[in-house]
Amino acid sequence: MASVDRATAPTYVYDQSEGSAEMRGLLGGKGANVAEMQRIGVPVPDGFTVTTEACVAAMDADGAWPDGLWEAVLDRLAALEKRTGRRLGDPERPLLVSVRSGAVFSMPGMMDTILNLGINDAAVRGLAAESGNPRFAWDSYRRFVQMFGEVVLGVPSDDFEHALSQLKRERGVALDTDLTAEDLEGLVAMFKRITEESAGAGAFGDDPREQLRLAINAVFASWQNPRAAVYRRANDIPDELGTAVNIMQMVFGNLGETSGTGVCFTRNPATGAKELYGEFLVNAQGEDVVAGIRTPRPIAEMEAALPEAYHELVATMARLEAHYGDMQDIEFTVEQGRLYLLQTRTGKRTAQAAVRVACELVAEGVITRDQAVQRIDPRQLDQLLHPTIDPDAPRDLLATGLNASPGAGVGEVVLDADTAERRGKAGTPVILVRWETTPDDIHGVIVAQGVITAHGGMTSHAAVVARGMGKPCVAGVDGLQIDREARTIAIGGRVLREGDTITMDGSTGEVLAGGSPLVPPRFDDHFREITAWADEIRRLRVRANADTPEDAERARGFGAEGIGLCRTEHMFMSEERLPSVRRMILASDEADRLAALAEIAPMQQGDFEGILRAMDGLPVTIRLLDPPLHEFLPSLLEASRDVERIRGHGAPGDLVAAEALLARVKELTEANPMLGTRGCRLGLLFPEIYTMQARAIVDAALAVRAAGGDPRPEIMIPLVGFAEELRRMRILVEEVVREETERAGVDFPIQVGTMIELPRAAVVADQIATEADFFSFGTNDLTQTVLGLSRDDAEGKFLTQYLEDGVIDKNPFQTIDVDGVGAVVRMGCEQGRAVKPDLKLGVCGEHGGDPLSVGFFHDVGVDYVSCSPFRVPIARLAAAQAALGASFKDR
Amino acid sequence: MASVDRATAPTYVYDQSEGSAEMRGLLGGKGANVAEMQRIGVPVPDGFTVTTEACVAAMDADGAWPDGLWEAVLDRLAALEKRTGRRLGDPERPLLVSVRSGAVFSMPGMMDTILNLGINDAAVRGLAAESGNPRFAWDSYRRFVQMFGEVVLGVPSDDFEHALSQLKRERGVALDTDLTAEDLEGLVAMFKRITEESAGAGAFGDDPREQLRLAINAVFASWQNPRAAVYRRANDIPDELGTAVNIMQMVFGNLGETSGTGVCFTRNPATGAKELYGEFLVNAQGEDVVAGIRTPRPIAEMEAALPEAYHELVATMARLEAHYGDMQDIEFTVEQGRLYLLQTRTGKRTAQAAVRVACELVAEGVITRDQAVQRIDPRQLDQLLHPTIDPDAPRDLLATGLNASPGAGVGEVVLDADTAERRGKAGTPVILVRWETTPDDIHGVIVAQGVITAHGGMTSHAAVVARGMGKPCVAGVDGLQIDREARTIAIGGRVLREGDTITMDGSTGEVLAGGSPLVPPRFDDHFREITAWADEIRRLRVRANADTPEDAERARGFGAEGIGLCRTEHMFMSEERLPSVRRMILASDEADRLAALAEIAPMQQGDFEGILRAMDGLPVTIRLLDPPLHEFLPSLLEASRDVERIRGHGAPGDLVAAEALLARVKELTEANPMLGTRGCRLGLLFPEIYTMQARAIVDAALAVRAAGGDPRPEIMIPLVGFAEELRRMRILVEEVVREETERAGVDFPIQVGTMIELPRAAVVADQIATEADFFSFGTNDLTQTVLGLSRDDAEGKFLTQYLEDGVIDKNPFQTIDVDGVGAVVRMGCEQGRAVKPDLKLGVCGEHGGDPLSVGFFHDVGVDYVSCSPFRVPIARLAAAQAALGASFKDR
């Protein structure tokens, strides 16, 4: 090995006594916390830690260890041997150690662990003599051979399990514990044979030091195993952090009735209640708890079984919680009456528990309100806001689709909206299952517990409507087949009949057979308390995206400070309005179109009155019509089929009408509707539509005002790319405002602004700002255009594949793509504010409800975010965390 | 009127003697040139000019004149009256003036002119006495009343023409000139009545000074008339320049046989030949020439008719051409033997003439080569490169569509590709008329003179294929109906039968009835000379977009220095390959797909060998497969119909196949294919496709090399948005290159780069540059994504409306949108070069062939542009002009 300049090489290995909680980045969570416990006098087994830097250096060198690392490990091992008076492999006083991963962020169960390292043919006899328990010694050896074989040498675990089962059959026993010391000695020999058959002769070896080197190497490598990579992606943990490796003297909970092992929390992680919570087993190792062979006992019963250790544990728990200022999750072992803590870490908890613990720690004076606000993972709050499937209930998973709208639902399968309506109104809970939904299905969606579709993505009709209604939706379920004639569906290889009960979870995208029990949403006083604290801290305002008075009211209940995006197109889609809307689209001239618009106008005004009343005193940003007109017509395929059907059997008059409709559908159908005649392009081509909408808004506001209300509408022009578009639409709107307010004899100014949802709009935001009172970044469409991908075509297709393959880390429709879309948003903000420093800036894409994205928007200086009503509390918390200078991702 | 501080007010009016050619911006082209002529002693009538600044000031004040303007006009008028010894409205020695517009850039016929101003009931008698010609005097008066009535007071010209016709009927004469002085005196009275009936009593007045004020005002206003606005848009003239107004003493060519008027060019504007070219009339005014009542005589005949004036004119023409250094277009009048020049300007000319004149002026030592290069408007060169309809032939216009591919064609209407092929191969010229074309029509397109489609835009299949083949195409002809059963088409209100002859012009989008004579393309020695000079000047390299060996050869003939974009998808579309391509797409697993790819691979290799041979020694950038796979399958509608058709009548096996096809079509059909699974997304999902293509490229290059050639392929990955995409595709390509070159035992590095065609790619170009040997900006797609508009859905629809309504100035697909897309390109260049200073940068969108855009790309620092073969000479010239520091737009 190359000589090393020890003066300049980094320190790759630390004794536990050298570490502390602050060294988490270098020592990993486990290493830092064990060191911290040792530092403050909590009993822990002795040991040392190989740093994350060593792991990163090895990864960067394709696995080759950095110079000096192995020598440092040997140094520290020698010191440990000296301190304990034991040696690896020693036939008299053998030292056994555990080799465990310990990442900066906890990744439970994702990486590899090796226990009992140091045992070999010599040491096993020393261990037997020392413990007076040969069975224990040989069992420890057997476990080591198995773990080392699996983890380091890649021997299939089945090979070992098979040999063990066979031996038990031969001996006629049911449990491992019924095997004798001799049996286990034989098993050790057999396991070694199995290992060498699989990994090659001599692979196992008998030198514990070499085995230690291989074990450390295996832990390094396990950072990059697929399940760890998946876990990191799901939890936003960077791939390049690497793991530390903790080498710690083994302590044994299986040395008789004065020994034991357990896990406990300082508070109840399910409810947050301040109570002892945990489990233990006498005469057992941690593995046994996990294996489920023996049922662990409640921690309170430990007082009788191991009284001294119990009292020391309870005191230590209180001490650790006070020391860390948060609920702890602790692993411990009692070896012959003596308590050792193996690990302490911040306890994972449900959203409900997180909120309660944070509030009570404030009440107890342990943490500040700011700290409490920072303690909550806003991503978890979803759990509080929708019913969820009882996590303890059995699950019969049929299929998984896109988690298009959160919440869970149980009901009978129905295959069309009429059936849904009939059964739903009769009181039967139903789940509407469709290839995809259309505006014609609305009445079915309204009564259903949830919607499942075979096609469509996160912005499909079903998904948008369901989110708007706060109903669960699972979209794009791969392989879902619907047979409307047989009234059956095929899903996950099974066939269900209409009327069969299923369960769906729109938060996870899962569809289960049968009716699972649901847990109702939780929204308690602790939650109100902590969001109220958040409101005092945050700078970012939080509005909601809401299209109906009901949504607006719900949003206000969740603390929305206005509406950031009120879409007007859904108002056009309801059954009784669609005929007028279609008449408008099919109008042959302006007069005809104006007549149809006159039918729609009073309905629109009514919509706006309800929304403005619900948001009395708060701003309501109303976006004028955005989607291409063909969205309100049947598809080309449908219209073609109608013509052919009528041609065969219908009346000549019907044929003329159907052909006219087909011709208009053909004319309006677009190759890429996302990039077609929509937004202000419609307003410029058919100014009478925007004029009608503007008039309905102004008249609604004047009516609400006349009734003593305080309406605050703002009019938003969509899809602007050129300042001239906005200039012209602004003139149109201002003319209507002037006419209507003059007629009413009042002075009532209304702000006019624009969506920034095209790259060009952000690039020339300085030009556009001169015509705008506000910008609202439409980050959904901006993501589609900046990345050049259609959400409907990407999710469930190549985008999903990209996430699986690690081409990208995060779904850019969930968390804003900071380098790309984020840079464009930043450009728009800077350009806009450069010419108009007080320009109001908002965000109305779905990113407004995503905590990581909210942190970005705070940094970039926008004034408000707007999100779906259910996500308003999440955004409030995330905004407060951002204001505190550290968004949740930094924890 | 407000008092004016004359010390600070700008000078709004200049005497001709104060001006010069350099003052064109202030005095307009006409005013500056007349002043210049006066300055160098060429005889011109005396006068003064109101500046463009005055016009702009009046426009900015909604028509109100700036303080001091009117006083200045009166001052200059008084001085003119003093110099000429005449006065407006004087009964003895009346001064008559013309009031003409004169913009900075020539806009012939677009704005208004008033002649003979100064005449009234008193002055007409003075004019009659002085000239001894009462008929002349009353005719002058009649003309003034008519012009003033039309231009200033808005009287419909029909009203005057009607009265004149009636009078001629009453008198029993055919020509105006047959009317007597008395007739004309009566007509003056009648014209005044007509005027006051239309414009109100007293509207006409009798004060020439007030009439002058109104006339100047009318010329100001005519800057903003619709036809002028349209002309400016068509010629890239800014709206805010305004026009100057020239007030000049009238001279009369209709004072007898020693008077006359004419127009002449210093060289032949059609051919560029150095010869006298022009026309004149004795005893006539300019109007008479235009009215077509008398046929003008060739200018050479003037030597006999007006010998002195003729010789003075010839000498003056030579002097003016030498003075201005360019071919002049001159208007003159001879008043009783005395020559006056009324105007001189740079003569408009055909592309052929422009090239010849520039070359010959260099040969004559008048201008430098640099100047000659700057003299050519590259936009005009299209004329030289394609046949055009003889401009002198009669035109029977049926309809106008999108000018999708330039050039003209004549042939018989055929309605399907098979008929086209049959008749075409039999030697009949045919024009293929289709709703739209598909890959199945290729054999018809190949034999046709051109293609006309009812649907589709500039990137429709027909347009792309036709441009690729250099054939004319008119796409999206509104109202074109095709009746395949009756074998007729309805177009422009007429019905044509298959076999009827039509003419099409893909440069203008026009479709004409019957067979018009065509003028062949001109590509002469002068042209070769001037493009050779351009090549010495330019820094930008010019490559061509070419997909076949034939295109590559043609491009090389036009001077292309390589291929900047070789698309591989068209190679997949030919009839004999499509079955293999479809088999690949329908493959149920990778093995099946590999088998289909193996069928395609040798064809691909053959394509590449041909192209690399044609471009031997020059770089060839080959883009791997880009379009979504469903482009190679039938449409959803077609596939659905097939299933229904076969369900009724077909064999069960056929039904299974058709249903499988339909299922795959459904799976692959996208809501927004522009933003779907295409480009490198395909490469990442189906790496075997890109692997096959990369291997075909490398093997083709090795084969060409083995045969002694110098192939220089570069591999381009399309639609990259994330550096990681390019990194993975680069690894794939480099692996193939390594395998193939190792097998061949040669060292043959191939550059790998990417298209920058998504906004994100430009924003994170620094990240992408680390993986790229070159960038090629795909400005077509970049325009679509930055502006959020699909070219297919925008052109002929809202984009066309935007251009007509002036929401935008230029079609962003023709000339790059500098503020939006241009800024994104600039960002990409800067970010890329920031991390890799020697990064090769190119442009391969159609903008590469647009002169204004080429100027921008030069400025932004790219290394090369790539355009369609026919546009290569245009790009070479534009690149040279850009290098000379002034692109053509500055002229």
Tab-separated table of C-alpha atoms in Angstrom, chain A residues 546-556 562-563 566 571 577 601-620 622 696-705 707 709-713:
chain	number	residue	atom	x	y	z
A	546	ALA	CA	-60.920	27.788	-6.472
A	547	ASP	CA	-63.566	27.885	-9.176
A	548	THR	CA	-66.798	27.708	-7.179
A	549	PRO	CA	-68.313	29.388	-4.105
A	550	GLU	CA	-68.068	26.043	-2.278
A	551	ASP	CA	-64.364	25.735	-3.014
A	552	ALA	CA	-63.842	29.345	-2.041
A	553	GLU	CA	-65.537	28.793	1.308
A	554	ARG	CA	-63.585	25.636	1.962
A	555	ALA	CA	-60.354	27.429	1.052
A	556	ARG	CA	-61.160	30.246	3.442
A	562	GLY	CA	-57.815	35.121	-1.266
A	563	ILE	CA	-58.119	33.290	-4.541
A	566	CYS	CA	-60.328	31.255	-10.364
A	571	MET	CA	-68.162	27.073	-15.215
A	577	ARG	CA	-74.578	25.449	-19.832
A	601	ALA	CA	-73.595	35.926	-19.109
A	602	PRO	CA	-76.117	35.807	-16.223
A	603	MET	CA	-74.864	32.355	-15.173
A	604	GLN	CA	-71.287	33.654	-15.144
A	605	GLN	CA	-72.295	36.675	-13.124
A	606	GLY	CA	-74.002	34.396	-10.612
A	607	ASP	CA	-70.845	32.285	-10.301
A	608	PHE	CA	-68.735	35.344	-9.654
A	609	GLU	CA	-71.145	36.797	-7.099
A	610	GLY	CA	-71.023	33.615	-5.070
A	611	ILE	CA	-67.241	33.476	-5.176
A	612	LEU	CA	-66.774	37.146	-4.341
A	613	ARG	CA	-69.177	36.806	-1.411
A	614	ALA	CA	-67.318	33.774	-0.109
A	615	MET	CA	-64.035	35.712	-0.330
A	616	ASP	CA	-65.473	39.004	0.938
A	617	GLY	CA	-62.671	41.452	1.699
A	618	LEU	CA	-60.016	39.254	0.069
A	619	PRO	CA	-58.554	39.415	-3.432
A	620	VAL	CA	-60.026	37.084	-6.073
A	622	ILE	CA	-60.257	35.574	-12.068
A	696	ALA	CA	-70.018	39.537	-15.670
A	697	ILE	CA	-67.131	40.092	-13.232
A	698	VAL	CA	-67.697	43.825	-12.902
A	699	ASP	CA	-71.470	43.458	-12.580
A	700	ALA	CA	-71.054	40.700	-9.995
A	701	ALA	CA	-68.699	42.890	-7.974
A	702	LEU	CA	-71.057	45.842	-8.189
A	703	ALA	CA	-73.978	43.670	-7.050
A	704	VAL	CA	-72.019	42.305	-4.077
A	705	ARG	CA	-70.899	45.800	-3.223
A	707	ALA	CA	-75.439	44.493	-0.946
A	709	GLY	CA	-70.023	43.435	0.638
A	710	ASP	CA	-66.359	44.172	-0.036
A	711	PRO	CA	-65.605	42.362	-3.306
A	712	ARG	CA	-62.028	42.523	-4.610
A	713	PRO	CA	-61.868	40.965	-8.052
